[in-house]
DNA sequence: TAATTGGCACCTAGGTGACAACAT
DNA sequence: ATGTTGTCACCTAGGTGCCAATTA
């Protein structure tokens, strides 16, 4: 019955054909950098067995039964059903030779030290970091499923206390009746050799708080603590992959890692977590400090002898900007950085040309922006005069503003608000209808309260530095006004190459 | 040895758990609309057999051997090795019950009538249409691989004759030594029931002409005729999916479809093919006629009582635009459409306000664009005066222009070029350094030679209608100048809400 | 001359945190 | 007062045909 081993068979087929097909699964995010890391040394001193631990009468088809985990280098063991509560990397007797090693442990640890939070949403949210492991000591030619699930740490509900930056127990969980779900790695089933050759990434798994979710996402409760768990399951060829039960019963080994514990949230609680996520998750790159990306454009701008394109009389802008307005101290020699702080005093005639002042005199040979300003036109729906509203509540918008609400005015580098609520001091939110460049408050901020020496009775204004738009191919900065209304003049400065526009609504 | 059937076992596991996991494979492009189309009626009158057609001594493990294709409703047949040349949907005796039906046959036929071409590239190019099939009469609980490959129609090399719009034999193929590759469907292996329940799409397969390609793409020779082929292969659990040979040998049925024949090209030859591809492939949407998408924004614009924001003296733009400039005839009442043709005469003073004329008088109450124009500044690197160059060759660019070449100036709705090569008539490419909005030449073109009644000695100009940018959230049109140089004034009109900017380089 | 290549704008598709609105 | 949700700008990732440049 034994004759040629199945492994020898596999090799004979390979030899016969002399060519293998690499399965195309770019979507699995396999770490191709580990391809050279072949670990097939356990293929010697294997021993086979007809014993198996499948339940009831299925043994009759055992001629091709998958061998037990650990068969390679251990005596056959009795059936053992592993259950929640398994200790980290400590499988039972039968599976003790299988090793699962967490990848990216450093990053996990950095999060763990702060207190890892994972967002859960109705539609499902990926984990970051994602669970990535390497598996060792599998039978190279045995087929395995590899899967993960997420176990609750306890039955407590938690609450984040901002004051102490800590998670506190806030009561017991109101048990949900949703059975825990198993997320099968999309490569499953696959032979041990292939599993061991690569980093196994569960980056596609999604967490949700929607108990009715029907796309296989892992269902969790918010404000609870959990720990993900990896399962290595021998492949029973009689079971379709799509029919694997949510909790396998036998022939499996499970592993978890203390540093992967996390608390579920619907919005981040600890800002250090937010910061670390933004810093490390490529998809959150748009929220990173824009200052760090200016070097490229700086270089481009400085590499060319810019001249003034205008034969115009400039009315120097007399606002004196604070030192901080030039970006990081000592970098004021960068023309680009100096260009950011740009404001424009209101005037009564249709067009006003303004420039800006900056201690860097080289600026004048660089680029003289042209500002066109129109006089405010009669508002379509005058804004009510009222005190500056809370940061959470806003009044309904006039019709035009409603139509424009949330729309994007792309392609501009800086937004200068003139106007606002009378009597309200300049601030990050000078206007009841938010008109913030969305990226402004993040890192390397523009001057929030620039020093004003201008004698004009100018209304409050606010100027923000915008972020570099990385997909603008270095031709333009982008700045986004979530809303501008008919009583507010918006001066938008477009692209680093001396273009300005007048934007009035 | 037989006892409970494997199918019964599968169901018992399902019953035990009462819950199945839907395998998450969004990337396979499964047609979920066919989920309700369950076809398991062949699960009755099954008969089992121990016979199998695996070669040599592997029979010793046959207790769980996959059953032969067609076992369900036919007598066991002898081993039969199917080979290239199988006729369409006409499998041999053993597999005659398996049916494979082409999906999207209508689209394939439309291409076939013209003469389907498939682009092949070094990096690999997807097919469009992609091969999509439904499979019938599989054993619901038997595991199968489903794969495809591409067979040459003949040993001829072809050449497209534009004159007659036909493909002609251009000689015999210089045989390449690359073994044909099999593309395994990423769901493989999977039980028959699951395969039959869905449309099986090979949309991820890629065609390449790179014989050294190592990512499993199908390698073909350009200017040859091919026909794709689908294989249904019984799963041998002892073989890893990743080790399936490039040409399976036994236990398989193959199918192909005459309308899926195609000719490989590196660039489309027949423009009707290009047009049909653009029209049907969602990824080519950017090349479709921009006119058809204007309706939404039209509605938004018309829903609001726009007024002139400017208390300025307007100098009406005296260019009379041709009828075609208003988009499709009879639609001139749409303010938005009328806004597209916008040009601006050059002037010698720094600022000029211009509007545009249009037979639609309602326009005046809608939006009066403001155009600011600066006088040209002294060019940093003067362009050589020379005749209009060929459409294929361009001179090296001055440093600044080189730095800007190919960069994008986002967020603008229309591009008006003023300037150009003296003596060169207006055309689609009025300037030696291309300054075309990329989308302009495609369908519903702007007037290339608008009727000019303006008396000014204006240099040649060119105006293009830009396409609606669908990801601009209806706030702006985008127009892209591949290059503008210091001797060319570009007038850019931004967003439908009466904003214009002056862009000079 | 004809075929191929590489870069690009423009899409599809979908993963981020921010934020206001909503729900409890 | 606090937790949740929906929308958005901004990303990543990658599939299109176009086009000029290159190659054969």
Coordinates of C-alpha atoms in Angstrom, one line a residue, chain A residues 37 69 73 118 280 293 356 414 440 476:
Chain A
X37 CA 13.9 31.1 2.2
X69 CA 0.4 17.1 12.1
X73 CA 9.2 13.5 13.5
X118 CA -8.4 48.3 15.7
X280 CA 3.0 53.1 9.1
X293 CA 7.8 65.8 1.3
X356 CA 3.8 89.2 0.4
X414 CA -3.3 77.9 -0.3
X440 CA -3.8 72.2 7.4
X476 CA 0.6 72.0 -8.0

